[in-house]
Each structure stands twice: as structure tokens, then as C-alpha cells.
Coordinates of C-alpha atoms in Angstrom, one line a residue:
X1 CA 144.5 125.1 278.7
X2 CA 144.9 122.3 276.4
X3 CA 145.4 118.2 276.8
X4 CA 148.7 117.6 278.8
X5 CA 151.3 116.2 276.3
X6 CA 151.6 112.8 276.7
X7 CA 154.4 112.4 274.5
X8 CA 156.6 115.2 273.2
X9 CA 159.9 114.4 270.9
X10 CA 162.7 116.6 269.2
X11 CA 163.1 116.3 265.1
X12 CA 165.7 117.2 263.6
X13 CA 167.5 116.9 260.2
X14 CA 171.5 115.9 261.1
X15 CA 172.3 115.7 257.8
X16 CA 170.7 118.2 255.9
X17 CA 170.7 120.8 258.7
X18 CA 167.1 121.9 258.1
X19 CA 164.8 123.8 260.4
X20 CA 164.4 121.3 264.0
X21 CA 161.3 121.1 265.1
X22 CA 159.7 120.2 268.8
X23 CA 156.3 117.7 268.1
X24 CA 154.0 116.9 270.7
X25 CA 151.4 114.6 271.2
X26 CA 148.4 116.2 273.1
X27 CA 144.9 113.1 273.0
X28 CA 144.5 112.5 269.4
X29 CA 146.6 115.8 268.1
X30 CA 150.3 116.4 266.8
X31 CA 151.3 120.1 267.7
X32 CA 154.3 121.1 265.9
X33 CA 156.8 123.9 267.4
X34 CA 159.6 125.8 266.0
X35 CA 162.6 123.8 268.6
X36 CA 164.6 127.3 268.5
X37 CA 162.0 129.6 269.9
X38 CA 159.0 127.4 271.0
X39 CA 156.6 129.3 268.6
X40 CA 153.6 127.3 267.4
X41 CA 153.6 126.5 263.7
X42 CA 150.6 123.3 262.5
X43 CA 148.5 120.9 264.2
X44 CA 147.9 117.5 262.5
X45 CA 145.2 115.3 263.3
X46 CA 144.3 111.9 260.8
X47 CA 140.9 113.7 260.8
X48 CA 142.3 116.9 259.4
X49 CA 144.4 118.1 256.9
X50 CA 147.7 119.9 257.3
X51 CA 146.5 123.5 258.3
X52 CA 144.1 122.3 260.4
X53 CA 141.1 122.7 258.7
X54 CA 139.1 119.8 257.9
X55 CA 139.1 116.7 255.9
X56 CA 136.9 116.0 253.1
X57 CA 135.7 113.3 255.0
X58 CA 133.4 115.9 257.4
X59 CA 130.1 115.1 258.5
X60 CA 127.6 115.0 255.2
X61 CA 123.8 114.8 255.1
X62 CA 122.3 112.2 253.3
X63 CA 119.2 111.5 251.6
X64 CA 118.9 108.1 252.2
X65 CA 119.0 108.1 255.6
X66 CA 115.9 110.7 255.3
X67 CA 114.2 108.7 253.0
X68 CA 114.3 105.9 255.2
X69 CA 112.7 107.8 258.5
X70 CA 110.1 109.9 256.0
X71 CA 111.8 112.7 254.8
X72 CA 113.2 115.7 257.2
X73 CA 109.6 117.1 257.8
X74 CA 108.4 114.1 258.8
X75 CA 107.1 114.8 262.9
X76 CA 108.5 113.8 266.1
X77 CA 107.6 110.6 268.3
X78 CA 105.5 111.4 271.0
X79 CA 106.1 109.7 274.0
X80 CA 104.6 109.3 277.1
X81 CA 105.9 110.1 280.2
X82 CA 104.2 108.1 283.4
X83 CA 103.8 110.1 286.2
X84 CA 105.6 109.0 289.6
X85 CA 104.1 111.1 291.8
X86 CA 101.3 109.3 293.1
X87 CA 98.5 111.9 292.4
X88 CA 96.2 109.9 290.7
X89 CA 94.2 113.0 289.6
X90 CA 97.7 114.2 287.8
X91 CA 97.4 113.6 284.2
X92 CA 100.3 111.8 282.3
X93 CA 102.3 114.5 279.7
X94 CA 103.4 113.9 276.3
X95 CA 106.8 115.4 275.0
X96 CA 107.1 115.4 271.3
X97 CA 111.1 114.5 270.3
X98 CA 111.7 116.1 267.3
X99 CA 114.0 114.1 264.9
X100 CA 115.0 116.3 262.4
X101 CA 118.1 118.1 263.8
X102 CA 119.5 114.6 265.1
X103 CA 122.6 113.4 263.8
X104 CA 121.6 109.9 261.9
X105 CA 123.2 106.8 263.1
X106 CA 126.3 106.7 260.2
X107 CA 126.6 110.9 261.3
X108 CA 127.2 109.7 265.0
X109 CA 129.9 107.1 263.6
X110 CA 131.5 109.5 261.7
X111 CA 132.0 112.0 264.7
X112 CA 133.1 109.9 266.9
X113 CA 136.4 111.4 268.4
X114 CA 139.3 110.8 267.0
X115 CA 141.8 108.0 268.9
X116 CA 144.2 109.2 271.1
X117 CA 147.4 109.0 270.2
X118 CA 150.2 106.4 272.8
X119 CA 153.1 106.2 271.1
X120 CA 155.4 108.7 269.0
X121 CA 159.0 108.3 267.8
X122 CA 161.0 110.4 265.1
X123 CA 163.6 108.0 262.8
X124 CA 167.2 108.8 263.3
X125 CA 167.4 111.0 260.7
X126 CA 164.7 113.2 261.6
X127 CA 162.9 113.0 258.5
X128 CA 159.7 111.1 259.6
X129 CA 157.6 110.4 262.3
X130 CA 156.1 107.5 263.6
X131 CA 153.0 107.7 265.5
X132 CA 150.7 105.3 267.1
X133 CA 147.2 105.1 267.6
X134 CA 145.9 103.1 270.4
X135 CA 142.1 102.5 270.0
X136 CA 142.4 101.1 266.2
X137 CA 145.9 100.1 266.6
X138 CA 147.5 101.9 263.3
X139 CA 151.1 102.5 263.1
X140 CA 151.3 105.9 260.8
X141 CA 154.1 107.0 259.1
X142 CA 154.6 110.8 258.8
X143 CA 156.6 112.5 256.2
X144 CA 158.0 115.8 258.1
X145 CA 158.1 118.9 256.2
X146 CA 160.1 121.8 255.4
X147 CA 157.5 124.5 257.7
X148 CA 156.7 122.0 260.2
X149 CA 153.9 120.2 258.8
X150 CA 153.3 116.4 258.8
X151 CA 151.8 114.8 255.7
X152 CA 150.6 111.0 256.4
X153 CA 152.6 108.5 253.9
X154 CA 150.9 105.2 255.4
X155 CA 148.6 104.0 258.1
X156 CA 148.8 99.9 259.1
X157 CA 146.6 98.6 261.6
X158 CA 148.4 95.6 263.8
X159 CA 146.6 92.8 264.7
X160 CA 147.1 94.3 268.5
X161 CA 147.9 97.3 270.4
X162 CA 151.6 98.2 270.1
X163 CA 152.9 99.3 273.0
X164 CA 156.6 99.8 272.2
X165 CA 158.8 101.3 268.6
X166 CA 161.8 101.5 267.8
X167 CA 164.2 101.4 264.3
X168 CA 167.3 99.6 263.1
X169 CA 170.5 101.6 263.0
X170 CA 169.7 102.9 259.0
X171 CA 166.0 103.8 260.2
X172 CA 164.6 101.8 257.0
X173 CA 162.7 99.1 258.9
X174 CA 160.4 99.8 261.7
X175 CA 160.5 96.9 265.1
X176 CA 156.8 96.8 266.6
X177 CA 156.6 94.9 269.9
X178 CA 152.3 94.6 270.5
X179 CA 150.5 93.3 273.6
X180 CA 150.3 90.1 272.8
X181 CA 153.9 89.4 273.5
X182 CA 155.4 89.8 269.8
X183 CA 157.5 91.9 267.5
X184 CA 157.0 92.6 264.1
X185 CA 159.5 94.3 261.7
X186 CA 157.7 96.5 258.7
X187 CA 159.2 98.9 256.3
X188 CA 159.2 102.5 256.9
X189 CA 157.8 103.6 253.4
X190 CA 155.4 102.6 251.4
X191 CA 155.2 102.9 247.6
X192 CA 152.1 105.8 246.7
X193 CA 151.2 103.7 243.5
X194 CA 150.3 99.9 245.0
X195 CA 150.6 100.4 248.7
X196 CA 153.9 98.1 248.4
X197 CA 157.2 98.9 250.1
X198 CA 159.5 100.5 248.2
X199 CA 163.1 99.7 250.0
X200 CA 162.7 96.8 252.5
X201 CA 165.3 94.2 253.4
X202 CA 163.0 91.8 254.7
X203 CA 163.5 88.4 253.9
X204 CA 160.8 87.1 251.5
X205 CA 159.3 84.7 254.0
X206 CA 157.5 88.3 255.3
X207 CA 155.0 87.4 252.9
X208 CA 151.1 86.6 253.6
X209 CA 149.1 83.9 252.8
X210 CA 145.7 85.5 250.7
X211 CA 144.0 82.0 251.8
X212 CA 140.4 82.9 253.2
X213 CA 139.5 81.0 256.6
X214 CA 138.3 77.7 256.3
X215 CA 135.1 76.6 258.4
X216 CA 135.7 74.0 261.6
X217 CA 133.3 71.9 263.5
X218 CA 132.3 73.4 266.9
X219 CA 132.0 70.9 270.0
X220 CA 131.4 72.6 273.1
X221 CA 133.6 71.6 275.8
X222 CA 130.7 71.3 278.3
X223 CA 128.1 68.5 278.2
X224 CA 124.7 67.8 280.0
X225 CA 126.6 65.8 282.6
X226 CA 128.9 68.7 283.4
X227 CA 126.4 71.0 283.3
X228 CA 123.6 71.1 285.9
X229 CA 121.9 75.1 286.8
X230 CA 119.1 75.7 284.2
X231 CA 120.7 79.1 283.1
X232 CA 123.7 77.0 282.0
X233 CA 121.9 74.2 280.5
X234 CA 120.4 76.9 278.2
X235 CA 123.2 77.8 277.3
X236 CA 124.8 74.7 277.0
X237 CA 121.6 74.0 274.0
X238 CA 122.5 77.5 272.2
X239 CA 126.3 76.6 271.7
X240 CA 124.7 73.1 270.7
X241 CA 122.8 74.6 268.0
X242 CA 126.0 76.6 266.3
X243 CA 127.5 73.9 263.7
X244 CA 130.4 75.2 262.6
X245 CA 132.3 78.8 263.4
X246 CA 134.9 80.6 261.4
X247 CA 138.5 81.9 261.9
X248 CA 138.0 85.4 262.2
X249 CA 141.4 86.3 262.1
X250 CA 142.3 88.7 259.3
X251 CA 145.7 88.6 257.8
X252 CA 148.1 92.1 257.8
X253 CA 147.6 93.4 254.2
X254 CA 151.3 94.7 254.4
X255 CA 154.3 93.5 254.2
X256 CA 155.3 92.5 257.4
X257 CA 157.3 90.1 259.3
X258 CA 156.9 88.4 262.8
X259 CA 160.4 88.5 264.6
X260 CA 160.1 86.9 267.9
X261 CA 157.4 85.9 270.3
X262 CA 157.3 86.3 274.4
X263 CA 155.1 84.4 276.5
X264 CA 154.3 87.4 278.6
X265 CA 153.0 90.9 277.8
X266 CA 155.8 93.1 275.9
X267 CA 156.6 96.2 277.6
X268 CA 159.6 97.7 275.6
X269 CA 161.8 97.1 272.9
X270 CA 165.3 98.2 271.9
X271 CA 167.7 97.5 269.1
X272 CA 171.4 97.9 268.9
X273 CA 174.3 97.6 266.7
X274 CA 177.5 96.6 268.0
X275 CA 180.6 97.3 265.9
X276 CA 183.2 94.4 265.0
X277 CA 185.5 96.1 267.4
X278 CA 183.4 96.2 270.0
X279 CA 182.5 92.6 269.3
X280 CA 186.2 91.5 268.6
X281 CA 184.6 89.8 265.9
X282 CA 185.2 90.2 261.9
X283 CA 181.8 92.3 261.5
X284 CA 178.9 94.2 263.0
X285 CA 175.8 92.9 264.4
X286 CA 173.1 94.2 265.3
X287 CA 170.7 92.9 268.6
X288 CA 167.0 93.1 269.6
X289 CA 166.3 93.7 273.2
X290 CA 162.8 93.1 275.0
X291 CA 161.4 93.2 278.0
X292 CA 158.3 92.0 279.6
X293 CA 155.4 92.1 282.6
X294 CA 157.0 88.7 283.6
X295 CA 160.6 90.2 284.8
X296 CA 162.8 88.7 281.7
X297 CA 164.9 90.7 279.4
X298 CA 165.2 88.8 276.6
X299 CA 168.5 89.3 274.0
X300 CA 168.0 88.1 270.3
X301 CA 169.8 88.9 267.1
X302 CA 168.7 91.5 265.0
X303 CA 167.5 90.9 261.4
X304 CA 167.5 88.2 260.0
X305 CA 168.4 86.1 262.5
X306 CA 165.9 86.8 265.4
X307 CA 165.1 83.2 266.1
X308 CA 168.6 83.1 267.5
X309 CA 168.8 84.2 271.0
X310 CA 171.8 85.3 272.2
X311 CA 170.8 85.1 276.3
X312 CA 168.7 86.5 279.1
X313 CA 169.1 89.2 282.1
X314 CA 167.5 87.9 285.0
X315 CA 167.2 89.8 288.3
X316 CA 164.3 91.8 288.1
X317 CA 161.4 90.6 290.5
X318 CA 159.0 92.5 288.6
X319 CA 157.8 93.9 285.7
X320 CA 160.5 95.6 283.7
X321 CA 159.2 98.5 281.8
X322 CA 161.9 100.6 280.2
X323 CA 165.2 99.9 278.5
X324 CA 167.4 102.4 278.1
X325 CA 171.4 101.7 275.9
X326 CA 173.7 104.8 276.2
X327 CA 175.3 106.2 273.2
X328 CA 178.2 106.6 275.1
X329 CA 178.7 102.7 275.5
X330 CA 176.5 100.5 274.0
X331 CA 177.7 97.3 275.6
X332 CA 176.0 98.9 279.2
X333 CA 172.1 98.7 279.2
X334 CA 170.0 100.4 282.5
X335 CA 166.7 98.8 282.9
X336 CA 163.9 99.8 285.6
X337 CA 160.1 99.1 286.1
X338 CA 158.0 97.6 289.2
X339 CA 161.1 97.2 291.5
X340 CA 163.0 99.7 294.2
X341 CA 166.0 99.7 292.1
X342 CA 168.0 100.2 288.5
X343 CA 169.8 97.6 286.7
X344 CA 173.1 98.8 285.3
X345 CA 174.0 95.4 283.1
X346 CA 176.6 93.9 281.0
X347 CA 173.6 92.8 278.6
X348 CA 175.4 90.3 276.0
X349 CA 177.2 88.8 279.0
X350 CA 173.6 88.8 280.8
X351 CA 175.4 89.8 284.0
X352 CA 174.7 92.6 286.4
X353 CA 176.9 95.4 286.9
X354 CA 175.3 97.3 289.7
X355 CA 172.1 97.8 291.7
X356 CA 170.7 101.4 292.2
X357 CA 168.3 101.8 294.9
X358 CA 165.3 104.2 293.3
X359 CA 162.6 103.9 296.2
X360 CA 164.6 106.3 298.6
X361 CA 165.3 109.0 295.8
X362 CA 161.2 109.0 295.2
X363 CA 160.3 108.8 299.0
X364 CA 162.6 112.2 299.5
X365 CA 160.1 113.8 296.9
X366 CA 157.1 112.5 298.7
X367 CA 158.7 114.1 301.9
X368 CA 159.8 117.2 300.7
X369 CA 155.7 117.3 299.6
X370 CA 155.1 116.4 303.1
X371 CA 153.9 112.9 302.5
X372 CA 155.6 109.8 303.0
X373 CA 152.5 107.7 302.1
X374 CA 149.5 107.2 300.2
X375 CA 146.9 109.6 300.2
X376 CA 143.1 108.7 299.6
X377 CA 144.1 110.1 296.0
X378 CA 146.0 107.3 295.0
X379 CA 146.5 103.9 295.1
X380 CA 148.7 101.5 296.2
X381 CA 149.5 97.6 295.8
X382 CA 152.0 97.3 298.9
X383 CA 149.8 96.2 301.9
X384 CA 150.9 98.8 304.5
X385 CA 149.6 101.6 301.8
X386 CA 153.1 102.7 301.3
X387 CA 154.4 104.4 297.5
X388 CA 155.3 101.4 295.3
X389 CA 157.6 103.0 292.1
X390 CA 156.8 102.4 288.4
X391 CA 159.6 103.9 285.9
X392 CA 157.8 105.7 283.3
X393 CA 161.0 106.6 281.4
X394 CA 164.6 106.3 281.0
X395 CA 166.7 108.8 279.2
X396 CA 170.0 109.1 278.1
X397 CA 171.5 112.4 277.9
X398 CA 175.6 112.4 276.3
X399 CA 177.1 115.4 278.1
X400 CA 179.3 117.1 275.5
X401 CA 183.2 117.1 276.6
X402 CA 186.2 118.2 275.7
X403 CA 188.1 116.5 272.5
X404 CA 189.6 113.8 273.5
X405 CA 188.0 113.1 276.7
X406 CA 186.4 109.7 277.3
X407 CA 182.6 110.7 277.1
X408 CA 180.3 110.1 279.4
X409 CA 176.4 111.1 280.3
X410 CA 173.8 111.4 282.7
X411 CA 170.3 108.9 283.2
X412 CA 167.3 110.8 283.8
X413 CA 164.9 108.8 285.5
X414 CA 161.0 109.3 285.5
X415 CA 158.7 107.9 287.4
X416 CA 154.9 107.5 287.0
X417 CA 152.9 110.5 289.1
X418 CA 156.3 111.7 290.7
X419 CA 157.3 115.2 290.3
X420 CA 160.3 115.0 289.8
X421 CA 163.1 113.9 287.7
X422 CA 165.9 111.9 289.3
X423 CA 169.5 111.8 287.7
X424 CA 172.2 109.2 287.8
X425 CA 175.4 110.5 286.3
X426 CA 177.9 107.5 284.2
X427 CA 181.3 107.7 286.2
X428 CA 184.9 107.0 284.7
X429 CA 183.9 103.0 285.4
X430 CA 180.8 103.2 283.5
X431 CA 179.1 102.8 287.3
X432 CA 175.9 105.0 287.9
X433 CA 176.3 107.6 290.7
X434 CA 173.1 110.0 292.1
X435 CA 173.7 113.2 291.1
X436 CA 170.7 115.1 292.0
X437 CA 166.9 115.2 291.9
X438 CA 165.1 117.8 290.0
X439 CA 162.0 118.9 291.2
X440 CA 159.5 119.7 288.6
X441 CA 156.1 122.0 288.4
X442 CA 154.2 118.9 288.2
X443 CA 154.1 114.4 287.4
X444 CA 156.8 114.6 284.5
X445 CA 155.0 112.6 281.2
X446 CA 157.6 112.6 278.9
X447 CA 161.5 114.2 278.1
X448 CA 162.9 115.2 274.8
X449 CA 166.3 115.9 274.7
X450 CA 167.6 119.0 273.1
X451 CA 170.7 117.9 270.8
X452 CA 173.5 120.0 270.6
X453 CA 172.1 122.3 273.4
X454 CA 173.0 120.3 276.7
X455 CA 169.0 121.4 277.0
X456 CA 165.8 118.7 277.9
X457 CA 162.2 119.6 277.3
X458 CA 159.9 117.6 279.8
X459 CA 156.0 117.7 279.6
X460 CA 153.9 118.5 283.1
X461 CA 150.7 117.0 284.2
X462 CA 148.4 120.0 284.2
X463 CA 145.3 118.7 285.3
X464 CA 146.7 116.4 288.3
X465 CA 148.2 117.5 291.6
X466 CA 151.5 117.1 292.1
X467 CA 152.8 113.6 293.2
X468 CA 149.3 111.9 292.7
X469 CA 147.9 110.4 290.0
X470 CA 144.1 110.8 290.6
X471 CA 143.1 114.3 292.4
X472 CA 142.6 116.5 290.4
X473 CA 144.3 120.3 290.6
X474 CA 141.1 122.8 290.8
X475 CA 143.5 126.0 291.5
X476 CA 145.7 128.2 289.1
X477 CA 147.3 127.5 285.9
X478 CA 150.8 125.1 285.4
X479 CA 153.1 125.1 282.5
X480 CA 152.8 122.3 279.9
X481 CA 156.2 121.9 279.7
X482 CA 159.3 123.2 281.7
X483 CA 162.9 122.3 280.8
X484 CA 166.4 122.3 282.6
X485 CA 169.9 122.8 280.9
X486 CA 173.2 121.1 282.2
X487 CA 175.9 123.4 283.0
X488 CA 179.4 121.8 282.4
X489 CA 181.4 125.1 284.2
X490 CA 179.1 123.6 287.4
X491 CA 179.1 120.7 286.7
X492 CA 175.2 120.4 287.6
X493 CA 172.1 121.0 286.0
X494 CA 169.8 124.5 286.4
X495 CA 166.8 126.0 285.9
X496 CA 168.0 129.8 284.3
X497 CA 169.4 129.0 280.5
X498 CA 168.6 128.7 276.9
X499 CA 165.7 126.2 277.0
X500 CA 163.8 128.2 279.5
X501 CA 162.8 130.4 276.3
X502 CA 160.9 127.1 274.2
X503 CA 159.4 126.2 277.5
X504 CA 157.8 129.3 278.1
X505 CA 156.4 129.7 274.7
X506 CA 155.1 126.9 274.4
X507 CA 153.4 127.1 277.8
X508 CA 152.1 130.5 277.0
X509 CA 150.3 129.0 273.9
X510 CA 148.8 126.7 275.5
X511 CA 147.4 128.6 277.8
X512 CA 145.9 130.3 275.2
X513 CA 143.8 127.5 273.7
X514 CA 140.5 126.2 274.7
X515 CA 139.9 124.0 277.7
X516 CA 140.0 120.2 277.4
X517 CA 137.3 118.5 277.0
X518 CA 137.9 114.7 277.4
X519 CA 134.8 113.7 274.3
X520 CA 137.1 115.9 272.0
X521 CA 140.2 114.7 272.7
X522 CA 139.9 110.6 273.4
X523 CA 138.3 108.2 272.5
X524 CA 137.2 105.6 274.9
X525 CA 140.3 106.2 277.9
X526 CA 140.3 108.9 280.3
X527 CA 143.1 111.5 280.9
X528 CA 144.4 109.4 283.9
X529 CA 144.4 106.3 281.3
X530 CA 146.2 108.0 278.9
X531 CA 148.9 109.6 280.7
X532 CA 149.3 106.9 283.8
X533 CA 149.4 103.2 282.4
X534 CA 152.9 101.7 283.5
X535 CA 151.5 100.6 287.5
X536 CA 149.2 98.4 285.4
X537 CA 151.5 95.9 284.3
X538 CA 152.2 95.2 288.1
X539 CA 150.8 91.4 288.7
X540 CA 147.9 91.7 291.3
X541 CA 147.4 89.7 294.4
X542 CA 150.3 86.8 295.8
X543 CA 152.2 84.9 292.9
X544 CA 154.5 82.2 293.9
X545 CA 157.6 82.1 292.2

């Protein structure tokens, strides 16, 4: 049994009406499966090429590093091992460490696993792939091919983590929103010749200054009046000693632009574009949408007028993870994170629409699992240990109608370490209604929604127990992924139809690979840290509003 997928997405071709393709993320891998019948077809990895095999840049022996510790034959260090048993008749033994089938220092560097993938997004067209790395921060842009595979086109490190992407409505420009609170827009392709974009409607102020960082003075902001323990006085005389330090900071060498800035750690991002009818105005325009750990949703213009914002959607008491804009009305945006409830909004008026109530939907899961609290498994930040309720995903999902019929679509809801998926259904008032709570095999990761097919794909925590996100599930074997198809004569969703046969494909190859190990797969975070990340935005202790 392989890595759970942590993110899984559909790719397809609309317009050409090519082969689609299912691609999931699994620690630092792409796995790539036929989206008719679930069969396996490539693996990509950054470390390997397109069948799998591996990259001219494997681990090489080199002379100099032999050389430099006297050749391969040179003999082990002996070193002495003092005895702690007390016997003082026992003698001390030597062990002799021999050297020569140790990987050198630049060998250990160069096998160093792979980072794990966070983040991975087709464009609207289906013709490329966007993936995100999390320990060296890349965005890479994959080129999707006729059989399946993925060739890399680009790879652009950001100056920090990104944690949220997304496209404009042509898919040409990529939005980035990072850690640090901002979003960056940067061209999807990149010219094979000079590294330059090749189609980019960025304005020209995108451009970066080549100016290398100037030296300034350094004054400590302590002195030996402020400063009185002798471990801090020492210290106080080492920063003394440094005259001058350097701007480290390294500028992008991409084309890039910085769009807008939050105060507060970005947690999604979504861009719109609303139609001059929609807008009763004389033209389109298009919107950026962001939200943060601090409980703003933030509207701005789209390019290139991003410094301009349009307004704010303020009810959230905490932080506000996903955004979710139906296709079926655009004007209507559902939002969810830290709190009990869903936000259905009226987001260019900034006004709220209606107030779901989520925390009784996931407290009837915990029941049904016969536990209405906390176990020693899990943790909590409510002080009577009860579940608190993180939204790791929002979804929407256009249920296909008659012609002619207004149309209208379901929310699938997902929450971290839950298992279950909870639906809300759009009524003939564009309100959100409960439909119905779908139990799952195990915590739901991620959805991908099955175009065309009324079908969703959802990836299972394999290696957790159900409902928790630390034990870990020593007994039998669960699916990777399960799915559920709507039924528009029943107007409900079910288990028994089409996308049963992907699922169980895919499920039954993974079975069929080797067991995880985590130094394979990640690089510095654990499974847990990998798959279960939204609870950390919540603030910790009391803040005062």
C-alpha cells in the first residue's frame, strides 16, 4: 500500500477531446490514471524521467571525494568504545568503521528524498498541470501528454511557501497567494530558448531590479545598560563585533508580479470573471478573492488593477480556509474554515446571504462512530475537549438538468479527519439546503469531480483511523480512493454506478505497490503533516477582539 493521495485532480482536454486523465499526488510522486477505467499508466517524479526510470542526475562516485579521504583502500577509524560496566578488569574494545562503502557527504545530499508535493491544479483547458512543492517552494509547470505522461516545462522557486493557486479565466497567467500574506501573478509558459515568457499580459512594471544588495551598518538594539546576565552580555560583545550585514534577499529571476499584500497569513485564493450583464455594466471584469488566518475575505480587482479593492466580507470569527464560487452563479461565494458554520455571500455587495450550521452535521458522524468527543488520539483547542471543525475543502459540483432549466448544484463539504462528506444542495433561491451526509471508508483528503459523468473521485486516509487524525489503523487494508455518483431519477447520491469501476482500479493498484516508507516519500514533514495542516491556522490561546 502506497502514500495516501493527498491531492488527486481530473484532466481533461474540452476542446480537443483527447484521452482524460485522473492525476494524483501521493508524497513527492504524480501517478497518472486512465479517468475511463482507473488503469495505471506513468509516475512522474522531478527526480525521474517520464517512465519512471531515473534521471541522469543519479548518485555518481567521484574521485575527488576519494582523493581527499586517501583513496577507497584507505582503512577504517578505529575507535574506542569505553566500557560502562564497572568491571574494571573488563578491557575497553575497539570497532574498526570501515569507510569505504559510505555514501560521501555531496552522495548523501544528492539522495536526499525528494520534497513532497502540497499543492496540484490542472489549467482550464486541461492541457497542463501545476504542481507545488513545499520544502523548496517551486511552482512547476507540467505539459500533459498524449499517453498520460507529464513533461516539466518550468520550475520557479517563490520567495515563500505557496499555499494556495489558481488561474485567470484564459488559464495564461498563474495567481500564487504564499505564506507571507501575498499574491503573485506569473505566466504559465516559459520560452525553452532564454527562460523568458512567451505570452504574458503582465504589465511591464513585473520587472526585477538585477541591483546586488548593498551593505548596512549593524547597531544592536541592546546595550550594556539593558543588558545585565553574563550569558547575554557575551552576546551582547559578539553582535558588537559584526560591522556591517548584508540583505540576503534574492530577487525572483522570473518574470513575476506582486498583486496584493495581506497583513495576515493567506489561506486561499480565488479569481472570477463577471460578465457585463451580470455586472450591468459596459464590460467584463474580472476579481481576485482572498482569504486569511485573521477572518477577512478580502475582494480586489483582477489584473491590472489589483491595488483597487472593491470591499470586504466580514463575519467569520475565525480563520477562513476555503473559498469556493459556483459555476452555476458566480455572484454567490460559500466560504468555511475554523467556525461551526458556512457562509453563503453576496461577495461584491460584501453581504451575507445565509448561515449554515456545520458542527451538528460533523458531531452526527462522530456519533454514528460512537464518539461525541475527543479521544486520547486527537486533539483539541475547545477547553471542554469537545470536536472543533476545520473545512479542508469546498467543492462545487453543477448537477446536469434538463434544457432549459435554471441550473443548479450541490456543495460538498470536507472536513479535516472527518469521514465523511457533507452535502449542501443550491435551492431555486440560490439558498443552501442539507441534503445528506456521505459516509466514507475513511478522513476524505481530497475530491475530484468527474465532468460530464455526475461522478466524484475522493481520496481515503489509509494509514489513520477513521475520524482521527493521529492513531494510526494497524488492521486490514482500505481503498485509496472511493467515489459516489449523483442519480438525478432519485434525486440523491449512491454508492452502486459508473465511478465505482475507477475507484476500484485504482485501489487495487495500489494495493499492489510497496509499503510506504515515510524517508522515501517526504522530506522533512510526516504523513500527519502532509495530509492534516488546516487546524493549524487556528490562533492559540485567548485573543481579544
Amino acid at each position: 500500500m502506497i502514500h495516501p493521495f493527498q491531492q488527486i485532480v481530473y484532466c481533461g482536454d474540452q476542446h480537443q477531446g483527447k484521452l482524460a486523465f485522473l492525476f494524483a499526488a501521493s508524497g513527492a510522486w504524480i501517478y497518472s490514471f486512465n479517468a475511463a477505467d482507473g488503469s495505471f499508466l506513468c509516475r512522474w517524479s522531478h527526480t525521474t524521467i517520464q517512465d519512471g526510470g531515473e534521471n541522469s542526475a543519479t548518485i555518481h562516485d567521484t574521485q575527488s571525494r576519494d582523493s581527499e579521504e586517501g583513496g577507497p583502500d584507505r582503512p577504517g577509524k578505529r575507535r574506542k568504545l569505553i566500557d560502562v560496566g564497572g568491571d574494571s578488569e573488563s578491557t575497553s574494545t575497539e570497532i574498526v568503521v570501515d569507510k569505504s562503502n559510505q555514501p560521501s557527504k555531496k552522495q548523501k545530499a544528492e539522495i536526499s528524498p525528494a520534497p513532497a508535493i502540497i499543492k496540484l491544479t490542472a489549467t482550464p483547458n486541461g492541457r497542463h498541470l501545476v504542481a507545488v512543492t513545499g520544502e523548496d517552494k517551486c511552482i512547476r509547470v507540467l505539459k500533459v501528454l498524449a499517453d498520460g505522461g507529464l513533461d516539466q516545462l518550468s520550475k520557479r522557486p517563490m520567495p515563500k511557501k505557496p499555499c494556495s493557486i489558481a488561474f485567470v479565466a484564459d488559464g495564461s497567467i498563474i495567481l500564487c497567494a504564499d505564506k507571507f500574506g501575498d499574491v503573485y501573478a506569473l505566466p504559465l509558459l516559459m520560452s525553452e530558448t532564454d527562460g523568458k515568457p512567451i505570452s504574458c499580459s503582465l504589465p511591464s512594471t513585473s520587472a526585477t531590479s538585477t541591483e546586488e544588495p548593498k551593505s548596512t551598518p549593524f547597531i544592536p538594539s541592546a546595550n550594556e545598560f539593558t543588558v545585565h546576565t553574563k550569558r547575554n552580555q557575551q552576546a551582547l560583545k559578539n553582535q558588537q563585533k559584526v560591522t556591517a550585514k548584508v540583505t540576503l534577499k534574492k530577487n525572483l529571476e522570473f518574470e513575476h508580479q506582486l498583486l496584493l499584500g495581506h497583513v495576515s497569513l493567506l489561506a486561499d485564493l480565488a479569481c472570477v470573471t463577471l460578465s457585463a450583464e451580470e455586472l450591468g455594466a459596459m464590460s467584463p471584469r474580472s476579481y481576485i478573492l482572498t482569504s486569511d488566518r485573521d477572518e477577512h475575505i478580502r475582494v480586489s480587482r483582477g489584473l491590472p488593477q489589483t491595488h483597487i479593492i472593491e470591499g470586504y466580507c466580514l463575519e467569520h470569527t475565525e480563520f477562513v480556509s476555503k473559498l469556493c464560487i459556483p459555476p452555476w452563479n458566480q455572484q454567490s461565494l460559500v466560504s468555511g474554515g475554523g467556525d461551526d458554520y458556512l457562509i453563503l455571500w453576496d461577495w461584491l455587495n460584501g453581504a451575507v446571504r445565509q448561515k449554515m450550521d456545520l458542527k451538528n452535521e460533523v458531531l452526527k458522524v462522530h456519533q454514528q462512530a460512537g464518539r461525541s468527543t475527543l479521544g486520547a488520539d486527537q486533539q483539541s483547542d475547545t477547553p471542554d475537549g469537545s470536536i472543533s471543525v476545520a473545512v479542508s475543502g469546498i467543492w462545487a459540483f453543477e448537477i446536469l438538468g434538463r434544457s432549459g432549466s435554471e441550473p443548479k448544484g450541490d456543495f460538498i463539504i470536507a472536513c479535516e479527519g472527518l469521514s465523511a462528506m457533507i452535502i449542501f444542495s443550491s435551492n431555486t433561491d440560490g439558498l443552501l439546503e442539507h441534503r445528506e451526509t456521505l459516509r466514507t471508508e475513511g478522513n476524505v483528503i481530497d475530491v475530484a469531480i468527474l465532468p460530464g459523468r455526475q461522478a466524484i473521485l475522493y481520496s481515503i486516509d489509509n494509514l489513520h483511523k477513521s475520524n482521527s487524525t493521529n492513531a494510526v489503523e494497524s488492521t486490514g487494508q482500505r481503498p485509496v480512493v472511493g467515489s459516489y455518483s449523483y442519480s438525478s431519477a432519485l434525486d440523491k447520491w449512491e454508492k452502486n454506478s459508473g465511478g465505482d469501476i475507477v475507484a476500484a482500479a485504482i485501489s487495487e493498484w495500489a494495493a499492489g505497490q510497496e509499503s510506504y516508507s515515510p524517508d522515501q516519500s517526504c522530506q522533512s514533514a510526516t504523513v500527519s503533516d502532509l495530509l492534516y495542516n488546516t487546524d493549524r491556522l487556528r490562533k492559540r490561546g485567548q485573543y481579544d477582539d
